[in-house]
């Protein structure tokens, strides 16, 4: 004798159909991410903390640094007049003096212009050179000793040569910035070409793409993140190099203003220029991250 057929019932006792249960699954499902640890967003929030935590800790670090700066300069002020000039309470007066003479804005814009010119030259040379190094093994093998040698030479060691060949003014500074920035861009571009999937190039070749079309539609979009990383690294190195480069036979720029303040024994103004250089460097790095970010995928 077969067992009597029993029809599934819902919570209210109403019979339901087996096919409906099979189609719809359980009537009650646990929400995604629920469990002993709570939902996934809640666990992430507990792990990373609120959004204001990072900026708040950053402000706290700045306040601690200023407090240490104040304590050190006041403790050592009797031993050196220069250290006494570095006291934090003297900075507002120095800032007002520099802005009154229009020094910070004018010299800052001059330094930024030289930086952009040097980066443009370095990008125009570094990207094609990186494409050649990454694409052709024989060219990579042939150029490796020369490239490695030039990478290890400090850009500032070329300063006498640049001044002798290009004279004084903007040209030698742009040359030194380009000499410092070209190698990060070159090496990152070459790494991007070597990391390219060869199947993509074969597909493009099978579809009848010319070498120029393969370069434009496959290679350049694929190496874009590598080039962006190289440009960002080059930007930081160039900003470090441009300050001593502007101490060599030029009469403008932030590097020149440091020497000018030193010669006038205006040590407080010299420190203000140093602080401006650091703040501008931070702003340039943030701007580079924003400009060189990955585009959002299209829907």
C-alpha atoms as a PDB file:
ATOM      1  CA  UNK A   1       0.000   0.000   0.000  1.00  0.00           C
ATOM      2  CA  UNK A   2       1.424   3.363  -0.942  1.00  0.00           C
ATOM      3  CA  UNK A   3       1.775   6.156   1.531  1.00  0.00           C
ATOM      4  CA  UNK A   4      -1.021   8.702   1.422  1.00  0.00           C
ATOM      5  CA  UNK A   5      -0.232  11.790  -0.668  1.00  0.00           C
ATOM      6  CA  UNK A   6       0.281  14.888   1.491  1.00  0.00           C
ATOM      7  CA  UNK A   7      -0.006  18.326   0.000  1.00  0.00           C
ATOM      8  CA  UNK A   8       2.365  20.979   1.331  1.00  0.00           C
ATOM      9  CA  UNK A   9       0.681  23.705   3.308  1.00  0.00           C
ATOM     10  CA  UNK A  10       1.711  27.247   3.982  1.00  0.00           C
ATOM     11  CA  UNK A  11       1.806  28.855   7.410  1.00  0.00           C
ATOM     12  CA  UNK A  12      -1.962  29.479   7.374  1.00  0.00           C
ATOM     13  CA  UNK A  13      -2.758  25.849   6.559  1.00  0.00           C
ATOM     14  CA  UNK A  14      -3.754  26.530   2.942  1.00  0.00           C
ATOM     15  CA  UNK A  15      -2.624  23.766   0.569  1.00  0.00           C
ATOM     16  CA  UNK A  16       0.062  24.778  -1.942  1.00  0.00           C
ATOM     17  CA  UNK A  17       1.296  23.173  -5.131  1.00  0.00           C
ATOM     18  CA  UNK A  18       4.660  21.391  -5.285  1.00  0.00           C
ATOM     19  CA  UNK A  19       5.398  23.004  -8.650  1.00  0.00           C
ATOM     20  CA  UNK A  20       4.924  26.452  -7.126  1.00  0.00           C
ATOM     21  CA  UNK A  21       7.355  25.575  -4.344  1.00  0.00           C
ATOM     22  CA  UNK A  22       9.896  24.288  -6.867  1.00  0.00           C
ATOM     23  CA  UNK A  23       9.535  27.389  -9.005  1.00  0.00           C
ATOM     24  CA  UNK A  24       9.633  30.026  -6.332  1.00  0.00           C
ATOM     25  CA  UNK A  25      11.874  28.346  -3.757  1.00  0.00           C
ATOM     26  CA  UNK A  26      11.488  28.935  -0.041  1.00  0.00           C
ATOM     27  CA  UNK A  27       8.938  31.509   0.936  1.00  0.00           C
ATOM     28  CA  UNK A  28      11.303  33.104   3.421  1.00  0.00           C
ATOM     29  CA  UNK A  29      14.955  33.818   2.649  1.00  0.00           C
ATOM     30  CA  UNK A  30      17.535  35.398   4.883  1.00  0.00           C
ATOM     31  CA  UNK A  31      18.669  38.807   3.699  1.00  0.00           C
ATOM     32  CA  UNK A  32      22.011  38.853   1.876  1.00  0.00           C
ATOM     33  CA  UNK A  33      24.928  39.319   4.186  1.00  0.00           C
ATOM     34  CA  UNK A  34      22.885  38.666   7.323  1.00  0.00           C
ATOM     35  CA  UNK A  35      24.176  36.388   9.990  1.00  0.00           C
ATOM     36  CA  UNK A  36      26.081  36.527  13.221  1.00  0.00           C
ATOM     37  CA  UNK A  37      28.281  39.309  11.929  1.00  0.00           C
ATOM     38  CA  UNK A  38      25.446  41.459  10.567  1.00  0.00           C
ATOM     39  CA  UNK A  39      25.138  42.799   7.032  1.00  0.00           C
ATOM     40  CA  UNK A  40      28.148  43.293   4.753  1.00  0.00           C
ATOM     41  CA  UNK A  41      27.914  47.133   4.748  1.00  0.00           C
ATOM     42  CA  UNK A  42      27.730  47.129   8.543  1.00  0.00           C
ATOM     43  CA  UNK A  43      30.796  44.876   8.819  1.00  0.00           C
ATOM     44  CA  UNK A  44      32.674  47.104   6.356  1.00  0.00           C
ATOM     45  CA  UNK A  45      31.730  50.233   8.296  1.00  0.00           C
ATOM     46  CA  UNK A  46      32.927  48.667  11.546  1.00  0.00           C
ATOM     47  CA  UNK A  47      36.176  47.587   9.914  1.00  0.00           C
ATOM     48  CA  UNK A  48      37.034  50.895   8.195  1.00  0.00           C
ATOM     49  CA  UNK A  49      35.398  53.330  10.568  1.00  0.00           C
ATOM     50  CA  UNK A  50      33.408  56.440   9.675  1.00  0.00           C
ATOM     51  CA  UNK A  51      34.403  58.567   6.705  1.00  0.00           C
ATOM     52  CA  UNK A  52      35.561  61.455   8.868  1.00  0.00           C
ATOM     53  CA  UNK A  53      38.030  59.286  10.802  1.00  0.00           C
ATOM     54  CA  UNK A  54      40.866  59.616   8.262  1.00  0.00           C
ATOM     55  CA  UNK A  55      40.703  63.429   7.890  1.00  0.00           C
ATOM     56  CA  UNK A  56      40.282  63.818  11.656  1.00  0.00           C
ATOM     57  CA  UNK A  57      43.434  61.811  12.352  1.00  0.00           C
ATOM     58  CA  UNK A  58      45.237  63.837   9.674  1.00  0.00           C
ATOM     59  CA  UNK A  59      44.291  67.094  11.393  1.00  0.00           C
ATOM     60  CA  UNK A  60      45.423  65.616  14.707  1.00  0.00           C
ATOM     61  CA  UNK A  61      48.808  64.725  13.167  1.00  0.00           C
ATOM     62  CA  UNK A  62      49.224  68.287  11.869  1.00  0.00           C
ATOM     63  CA  UNK A  63      48.408  69.744  15.288  1.00  0.00           C
ATOM     64  CA  UNK A  64      50.923  67.445  16.976  1.00  0.00           C
ATOM     65  CA  UNK A  65      53.587  68.442  14.440  1.00  0.00           C
ATOM     66  CA  UNK A  66      52.935  72.152  15.008  1.00  0.00           C
ATOM     67  CA  UNK A  67      53.128  71.622  18.773  1.00  0.00           C
ATOM     68  CA  UNK A  68      56.496  69.842  18.464  1.00  0.00           C
ATOM     69  CA  UNK A  69      57.688  72.574  16.085  1.00  0.00           C
ATOM     70  CA  UNK A  70      56.698  75.288  18.602  1.00  0.00           C
ATOM     71  CA  UNK A  71      58.315  73.488  21.542  1.00  0.00           C
ATOM     72  CA  UNK A  72      61.590  72.844  19.711  1.00  0.00           C
ATOM     73  CA  UNK A  73      62.004  76.363  18.316  1.00  0.00           C
ATOM     74  CA  UNK A  74      61.291  77.967  21.702  1.00  0.00           C
ATOM     75  CA  UNK A  75      63.607  75.596  23.540  1.00  0.00           C
ATOM     76  CA  UNK A  76      66.508  76.149  21.120  1.00  0.00           C
ATOM     77  CA  UNK A  77      65.866  79.817  20.303  1.00  0.00           C
ATOM     78  CA  UNK A  78      68.685  81.000  22.567  1.00  0.00           C
ATOM     79  CA  UNK A  79      71.310  78.964  20.741  1.00  0.00           C
ATOM     80  CA  UNK A  80      70.620  80.256  17.228  1.00  0.00           C
ATOM     81  CA  UNK A  81      68.949  83.295  15.733  1.00  0.00           C
ATOM     82  CA  UNK A  82      67.938  81.212  12.728  1.00  0.00           C
ATOM     83  CA  UNK A  83      65.983  78.798  14.910  1.00  0.00           C
ATOM     84  CA  UNK A  84      64.334  81.766  16.633  1.00  0.00           C
ATOM     85  CA  UNK A  85      63.238  83.016  13.203  1.00  0.00           C
ATOM     86  CA  UNK A  86      61.587  79.646  12.573  1.00  0.00           C
ATOM     87  CA  UNK A  87      59.089  80.038  15.433  1.00  0.00           C
ATOM     88  CA  UNK A  88      55.498  79.405  14.279  1.00  0.00           C
ATOM     89  CA  UNK A  89      54.157  82.750  15.548  1.00  0.00           C
ATOM     90  CA  UNK A  90      56.506  84.564  13.144  1.00  0.00           C
ATOM     91  CA  UNK A  91      55.092  82.828  10.084  1.00  0.00           C
ATOM     92  CA  UNK A  92      51.983  85.053   9.579  1.00  0.00           C
ATOM     93  CA  UNK A  93      54.135  88.169   9.361  1.00  0.00           C
ATOM     94  CA  UNK A  94      56.489  86.522   6.874  1.00  0.00           C
ATOM     95  CA  UNK A  95      53.565  85.330   4.767  1.00  0.00           C
ATOM     96  CA  UNK A  96      52.106  88.844   4.728  1.00  0.00           C
ATOM     97  CA  UNK A  97      55.474  90.287   3.674  1.00  0.00           C
ATOM     98  CA  UNK A  98      55.896  87.825   0.818  1.00  0.00           C
ATOM     99  CA  UNK A  99      52.376  88.287  -0.489  1.00  0.00           C
ATOM    100  CA  UNK A 100      52.685  92.044  -0.170  1.00  0.00           C
ATOM    101  CA  UNK A 101      55.624  91.955  -2.565  1.00  0.00           C
ATOM    102  CA  UNK A 102      53.838  89.436  -4.830  1.00  0.00           C
ATOM    103  CA  UNK A 103      56.729  87.012  -4.542  1.00  0.00           C
ATOM    104  CA  UNK A 104      54.932  83.768  -3.734  1.00  0.00           C
ATOM    105  CA  UNK A 105      52.327  83.967  -6.503  1.00  0.00           C
ATOM    106  CA  UNK A 106      54.709  85.135  -9.225  1.00  0.00           C
ATOM    107  CA  UNK A 107      57.533  82.720  -8.399  1.00  0.00           C
ATOM    108  CA  UNK A 108      55.089  79.866  -7.810  1.00  0.00           C
ATOM    109  CA  UNK A 109      53.551  80.329 -11.262  1.00  0.00           C
ATOM    110  CA  UNK A 110      57.029  80.502 -12.805  1.00  0.00           C
ATOM    111  CA  UNK A 111      58.062  77.232 -11.160  1.00  0.00           C
ATOM    112  CA  UNK A 112      54.813  75.535 -12.210  1.00  0.00           C
ATOM    113  CA  UNK A 113      55.304  76.672 -15.811  1.00  0.00           C
ATOM    114  CA  UNK A 114      58.831  75.240 -15.919  1.00  0.00           C
ATOM    115  CA  UNK A 115      57.564  72.028 -14.341  1.00  0.00           C
ATOM    116  CA  UNK A 116      54.824  71.570 -16.955  1.00  0.00           C
ATOM    117  CA  UNK A 117      57.228  72.288 -19.811  1.00  0.00           C
ATOM    118  CA  UNK A 118      59.724  69.747 -18.491  1.00  0.00           C
ATOM    119  CA  UNK A 119      57.002  67.120 -17.999  1.00  0.00           C
ATOM    120  CA  UNK A 120      55.715  67.709 -21.524  1.00  0.00           C
ATOM    121  CA  UNK A 121      59.189  67.184 -22.966  1.00  0.00           C
ATOM    122  CA  UNK A 122      59.722  64.075 -20.827  1.00  0.00           C
ATOM    123  CA  UNK A 123      56.362  62.597 -21.870  1.00  0.00           C
ATOM    124  CA  UNK A 124      57.012  63.304 -25.541  1.00  0.00           C
ATOM    125  CA  UNK A 125      60.339  61.457 -25.314  1.00  0.00           C
ATOM    126  CA  UNK A 126      59.536  58.801 -22.716  1.00  0.00           C
ATOM    127  CA  UNK A 127      56.361  57.299 -24.182  1.00  0.00           C
ATOM    128  CA  UNK A 128      57.798  56.571 -27.688  1.00  0.00           C
ATOM    129  CA  UNK A 129      61.034  55.299 -26.153  1.00  0.00           C
ATOM    130  CA  UNK A 130      59.093  53.038 -23.789  1.00  0.00           C
ATOM    131  CA  UNK A 131      57.022  51.707 -26.692  1.00  0.00           C
ATOM    132  CA  UNK A 132      60.196  50.801 -28.569  1.00  0.00           C
ATOM    133  CA  UNK A 133      61.817  49.181 -25.527  1.00  0.00           C
ATOM    134  CA  UNK A 134      58.715  47.170 -24.706  1.00  0.00           C
ATOM    135  CA  UNK A 135      57.883  46.126 -28.272  1.00  0.00           C
ATOM    136  CA  UNK A 136      61.235  45.059 -29.741  1.00  0.00           C
ATOM    137  CA  UNK A 137      63.564  42.740 -27.874  1.00  0.00           C
ATOM    138  CA  UNK A 138      66.635  43.604 -29.930  1.00  0.00           C
ATOM    139  CA  UNK A 139      66.116  47.312 -29.299  1.00  0.00           C
ATOM    140  CA  UNK A 140      65.612  46.577 -25.582  1.00  0.00           C
ATOM    141  CA  UNK A 141      68.808  44.538 -25.417  1.00  0.00           C
ATOM    142  CA  UNK A 142      70.772  47.154 -27.339  1.00  0.00           C
ATOM    143  CA  UNK A 143      69.534  50.127 -25.334  1.00  0.00           C
ATOM    144  CA  UNK A 144      69.597  48.479 -21.881  1.00  0.00           C
ATOM    145  CA  UNK A 145      73.204  49.451 -20.928  1.00  0.00           C
ATOM    146  CA  UNK A 146      72.772  53.067 -22.016  1.00  0.00           C
ATOM    147  CA  UNK A 147      69.347  53.453 -20.383  1.00  0.00           C
ATOM    148  CA  UNK A 148      70.478  51.931 -17.097  1.00  0.00           C
ATOM    149  CA  UNK A 149      73.567  54.144 -17.064  1.00  0.00           C
ATOM    150  CA  UNK A 150      71.625  57.360 -17.716  1.00  0.00           C
ATOM    151  CA  UNK A 151      68.978  56.448 -15.136  1.00  0.00           C
ATOM    152  CA  UNK A 152      71.622  56.236 -12.428  1.00  0.00           C
ATOM    153  CA  UNK A 153      73.104  59.669 -13.177  1.00  0.00           C
ATOM    154  CA  UNK A 154      71.659  62.426 -10.994  1.00  0.00           C
ATOM    155  CA  UNK A 155      69.804  64.989 -13.116  1.00  0.00           C
ATOM    156  CA  UNK A 156      71.472  67.805 -11.175  1.00  0.00           C
ATOM    157  CA  UNK A 157      74.889  66.600 -12.339  1.00  0.00           C
ATOM    158  CA  UNK A 158      73.904  67.811 -15.805  1.00  0.00           C
ATOM    159  CA  UNK A 159      73.447  71.377 -14.502  1.00  0.00           C
ATOM    160  CA  UNK A 160      76.869  72.720 -15.630  1.00  0.00           C
ATOM    161  CA  UNK A 161      76.376  71.155 -19.049  1.00  0.00           C
ATOM    162  CA  UNK A 162      72.853  72.597 -19.342  1.00  0.00           C
ATOM    163  CA  UNK A 163      73.992  76.087 -18.369  1.00  0.00           C
ATOM    164  CA  UNK A 164      76.971  75.927 -20.736  1.00  0.00           C
ATOM    165  CA  UNK A 165      74.866  74.770 -23.687  1.00  0.00           C
ATOM    166  CA  UNK A 166      71.567  76.578 -23.058  1.00  0.00           C
ATOM    167  CA  UNK A 167      72.666  79.622 -21.087  1.00  0.00           C
ATOM    168  CA  UNK A 168      70.734  80.971 -18.117  1.00  0.00           C
ATOM    169  CA  UNK A 169      66.991  81.282 -17.852  1.00  0.00           C
ATOM    170  CA  UNK A 170      64.150  78.834 -18.325  1.00  0.00           C
ATOM    171  CA  UNK A 171      65.846  76.486 -20.796  1.00  0.00           C
ATOM    172  CA  UNK A 172      68.366  74.778 -18.446  1.00  0.00           C
ATOM    173  CA  UNK A 173      65.718  74.370 -15.722  1.00  0.00           C
ATOM    174  CA  UNK A 174      63.313  72.726 -18.182  1.00  0.00           C
ATOM    175  CA  UNK A 175      66.147  70.492 -19.375  1.00  0.00           C
ATOM    176  CA  UNK A 176      66.945  69.312 -15.844  1.00  0.00           C
ATOM    177  CA  UNK A 177      63.262  68.667 -15.089  1.00  0.00           C
ATOM    178  CA  UNK A 178      62.909  66.648 -18.294  1.00  0.00           C
ATOM    179  CA  UNK A 179      66.085  64.699 -17.503  1.00  0.00           C
ATOM    180  CA  UNK A 180      64.607  63.733 -14.134  1.00  0.00           C
ATOM    181  CA  UNK A 181      61.115  62.901 -15.417  1.00  0.00           C
ATOM    182  CA  UNK A 182      61.849  60.976 -18.593  1.00  0.00           C
ATOM    183  CA  UNK A 183      62.982  57.710 -17.010  1.00  0.00           C
ATOM    184  CA  UNK A 184      59.945  56.915 -14.824  1.00  0.00           C
ATOM    185  CA  UNK A 185      57.703  57.502 -17.839  1.00  0.00           C
ATOM    186  CA  UNK A 186      59.931  55.401 -20.110  1.00  0.00           C
ATOM    187  CA  UNK A 187      60.230  52.427 -17.775  1.00  0.00           C
ATOM    188  CA  UNK A 188      56.531  52.352 -16.884  1.00  0.00           C
ATOM    189  CA  UNK A 189      55.540  52.567 -20.546  1.00  0.00           C
ATOM    190  CA  UNK A 190      57.870  49.684 -21.405  1.00  0.00           C
ATOM    191  CA  UNK A 191      56.442  47.626 -18.519  1.00  0.00           C
ATOM    192  CA  UNK A 192      52.931  48.270 -19.803  1.00  0.00           C
ATOM    193  CA  UNK A 193      53.806  47.081 -23.310  1.00  0.00           C
ATOM    194  CA  UNK A 194      55.434  43.916 -21.950  1.00  0.00           C
ATOM    195  CA  UNK A 195      52.349  43.206 -19.821  1.00  0.00           C
ATOM    196  CA  UNK A 196      50.047  43.480 -22.848  1.00  0.00           C
ATOM    197  CA  UNK A 197      48.152  40.282 -23.711  1.00  0.00           C
ATOM    198  CA  UNK A 198      49.452  39.130 -27.145  1.00  0.00           C
ATOM    199  CA  UNK A 199      46.054  37.602 -27.931  1.00  0.00           C
ATOM    200  CA  UNK A 200      44.588  41.086 -28.183  1.00  0.00           C
ATOM    201  CA  UNK A 201      47.126  42.015 -30.836  1.00  0.00           C
ATOM    202  CA  UNK A 202      46.473  38.761 -32.726  1.00  0.00           C
ATOM    203  CA  UNK A 203      42.743  39.395 -32.750  1.00  0.00           C
ATOM    204  CA  UNK A 204      43.276  42.912 -34.064  1.00  0.00           C
ATOM    205  CA  UNK A 205      45.662  41.598 -36.711  1.00  0.00           C
ATOM    206  CA  UNK A 206      43.161  38.902 -37.708  1.00  0.00           C
ATOM    207  CA  UNK A 207      40.490  41.566 -38.145  1.00  0.00           C
ATOM    208  CA  UNK A 208      42.767  43.385 -40.570  1.00  0.00           C
ATOM    209  CA  UNK A 209      43.942  46.234 -38.345  1.00  0.00           C
ATOM    210  CA  UNK A 210      46.988  48.119 -39.565  1.00  0.00           C
ATOM    211  CA  UNK A 211      49.965  48.692 -37.216  1.00  0.00           C
ATOM    212  CA  UNK A 212      48.780  52.247 -36.555  1.00  0.00           C
ATOM    213  CA  UNK A 213      45.270  51.010 -35.774  1.00  0.00           C
ATOM    214  CA  UNK A 214      46.633  48.332 -33.438  1.00  0.00           C
ATOM    215  CA  UNK A 215      48.672  50.973 -31.659  1.00  0.00           C
ATOM    216  CA  UNK A 216      45.709  53.327 -31.359  1.00  0.00           C
ATOM    217  CA  UNK A 217      42.980  50.834 -30.422  1.00  0.00           C
ATOM    218  CA  UNK A 218      44.857  48.117 -28.503  1.00  0.00           C
ATOM    219  CA  UNK A 219      48.284  49.183 -27.247  1.00  0.00           C
ATOM    220  CA  UNK A 220      47.675  52.733 -26.055  1.00  0.00           C
ATOM    221  CA  UNK A 221      44.421  51.989 -24.152  1.00  0.00           C
ATOM    222  CA  UNK A 222      46.057  48.962 -22.516  1.00  0.00           C
ATOM    223  CA  UNK A 223      49.178  50.781 -21.315  1.00  0.00           C
ATOM    224  CA  UNK A 224      47.300  53.871 -20.119  1.00  0.00           C
ATOM    225  CA  UNK A 225      47.424  52.905 -16.384  1.00  0.00           C
ATOM    226  CA  UNK A 226      51.168  52.276 -16.619  1.00  0.00           C
ATOM    227  CA  UNK A 227      51.782  55.623 -18.325  1.00  0.00           C
ATOM    228  CA  UNK A 228      49.634  57.398 -15.716  1.00  0.00           C
ATOM    229  CA  UNK A 229      51.677  55.841 -12.918  1.00  0.00           C
ATOM    230  CA  UNK A 230      54.892  56.908 -14.639  1.00  0.00           C
ATOM    231  CA  UNK A 231      53.670  60.486 -15.052  1.00  0.00           C
ATOM    232  CA  UNK A 232      52.683  60.686 -11.401  1.00  0.00           C
ATOM    233  CA  UNK A 233      56.088  59.381 -10.282  1.00  0.00           C
ATOM    234  CA  UNK A 234      57.793  61.786 -12.679  1.00  0.00           C
ATOM    235  CA  UNK A 235      55.769  64.671 -11.278  1.00  0.00           C
ATOM    236  CA  UNK A 236      57.022  64.034  -7.742  1.00  0.00           C
ATOM    237  CA  UNK A 237      60.638  63.641  -8.839  1.00  0.00           C
ATOM    238  CA  UNK A 238      60.468  66.760 -11.024  1.00  0.00           C
ATOM    239  CA  UNK A 239      59.058  68.902  -8.230  1.00  0.00           C
ATOM    240  CA  UNK A 240      61.962  67.835  -6.010  1.00  0.00           C
ATOM    241  CA  UNK A 241      64.523  68.584  -8.740  1.00  0.00           C
ATOM    242  CA  UNK A 242      63.124  71.944  -9.853  1.00  0.00           C
ATOM    243  CA  UNK A 243      63.928  73.717  -6.569  1.00  0.00           C
ATOM    244  CA  UNK A 244      67.734  73.179  -6.680  1.00  0.00           C
ATOM    245  CA  UNK A 245      67.626  73.665 -10.461  1.00  0.00           C
ATOM    246  CA  UNK A 246      66.244  77.171  -9.906  1.00  0.00           C
ATOM    247  CA  UNK A 247      69.242  78.011  -7.735  1.00  0.00           C
ATOM    248  CA  UNK A 248      71.510  77.973 -10.791  1.00  0.00           C
ATOM    249  CA  UNK A 249      71.689  81.288 -12.598  1.00  0.00           C
ATOM    250  CA  UNK A 250      68.002  82.253 -12.644  1.00  0.00           C
ATOM    251  CA  UNK A 251      66.320  85.246 -11.034  1.00  0.00           C
ATOM    252  CA  UNK A 252      62.834  83.828 -10.475  1.00  0.00           C
ATOM    253  CA  UNK A 253      61.121  80.756  -9.120  1.00  0.00           C
ATOM    254  CA  UNK A 254      60.688  79.282  -5.673  1.00  0.00           C
ATOM    255  CA  UNK A 255      64.228  77.892  -5.584  1.00  0.00           C
ATOM    256  CA  UNK A 256      65.656  81.334  -6.335  1.00  0.00           C
ATOM    257  CA  UNK A 257      63.462  82.878  -3.642  1.00  0.00           C
ATOM    258  CA  UNK A 258      64.969  80.548  -1.026  1.00  0.00           C
ATOM    259  CA  UNK A 259      68.453  81.831  -1.887  1.00  0.00           C
ATOM    260  CA  UNK A 260      67.208  85.418  -1.971  1.00  0.00           C
ATOM    261  CA  UNK A 261      65.682  85.128   1.509  1.00  0.00           C
ATOM    262  CA  UNK A 262      68.867  83.536   2.826  1.00  0.00           C
ATOM    263  CA  UNK A 263      71.037  86.336   1.435  1.00  0.00           C
ATOM    264  CA  UNK A 264      68.759  88.915   3.105  1.00  0.00           C
ATOM    265  CA  UNK A 265      68.894  86.936   6.373  1.00  0.00           C
ATOM    266  CA  UNK A 266      65.090  86.712   6.230  1.00  0.00           C
ATOM    267  CA  UNK A 267      64.989  83.192   7.609  1.00  0.00           C
ATOM    268  CA  UNK A 268      61.309  83.350   8.451  1.00  0.00           C
ATOM    269  CA  UNK A 269      60.485  84.124   4.800  1.00  0.00           C
ATOM    270  CA  UNK A 270      62.795  81.318   3.702  1.00  0.00           C
ATOM    271  CA  UNK A 271      60.842  78.861   5.847  1.00  0.00           C
ATOM    272  CA  UNK A 272      57.562  80.146   4.431  1.00  0.00           C
ATOM    273  CA  UNK A 273      58.802  79.462   0.889  1.00  0.00           C
ATOM    274  CA  UNK A 274      59.795  75.931   1.946  1.00  0.00           C
ATOM    275  CA  UNK A 275      56.313  75.398   3.378  1.00  0.00           C
ATOM    276  CA  UNK A 276      54.762  76.713   0.165  1.00  0.00           C
ATOM    277  CA  UNK A 277      56.857  74.241  -1.849  1.00  0.00           C
ATOM    278  CA  UNK A 278      55.574  71.355   0.259  1.00  0.00           C
ATOM    279  CA  UNK A 279      51.936  72.472   0.037  1.00  0.00           C
ATOM    280  CA  UNK A 280      52.164  72.953  -3.721  1.00  0.00           C
ATOM    281  CA  UNK A 281      53.709  69.505  -4.072  1.00  0.00           C
ATOM    282  CA  UNK A 282      50.823  67.928  -2.162  1.00  0.00           C
ATOM    283  CA  UNK A 283      48.299  69.822  -4.292  1.00  0.00           C
ATOM    284  CA  UNK A 284      50.034  68.734  -7.497  1.00  0.00           C
ATOM    285  CA  UNK A 285      49.972  65.082  -6.440  1.00  0.00           C
ATOM    286  CA  UNK A 286      46.251  65.245  -5.605  1.00  0.00           C
ATOM    287  CA  UNK A 287      45.559  66.985  -8.912  1.00  0.00           C
ATOM    288  CA  UNK A 288      47.526  64.338 -10.780  1.00  0.00           C
ATOM    289  CA  UNK A 289      45.518  61.572  -9.095  1.00  0.00           C
ATOM    290  CA  UNK A 290      42.290  63.274 -10.156  1.00  0.00           C
ATOM    291  CA  UNK A 291      43.336  64.003 -13.734  1.00  0.00           C
ATOM    292  CA  UNK A 292      44.943  60.608 -14.342  1.00  0.00           C
ATOM    293  CA  UNK A 293      42.241  58.486 -12.699  1.00  0.00           C
ATOM    294  CA  UNK A 294      40.635  55.617 -14.585  1.00  0.00           C
ATOM    295  CA  UNK A 295      37.504  56.648 -16.481  1.00  0.00           C
ATOM    296  CA  UNK A 296      34.234  55.222 -15.215  1.00  0.00           C
ATOM    297  CA  UNK A 297      33.010  52.233 -17.273  1.00  0.00           C
ATOM    298  CA  UNK A 298      30.212  52.935 -19.683  1.00  0.00           C
ATOM    299  CA  UNK A 299      26.848  51.323 -19.117  1.00  0.00           C
END
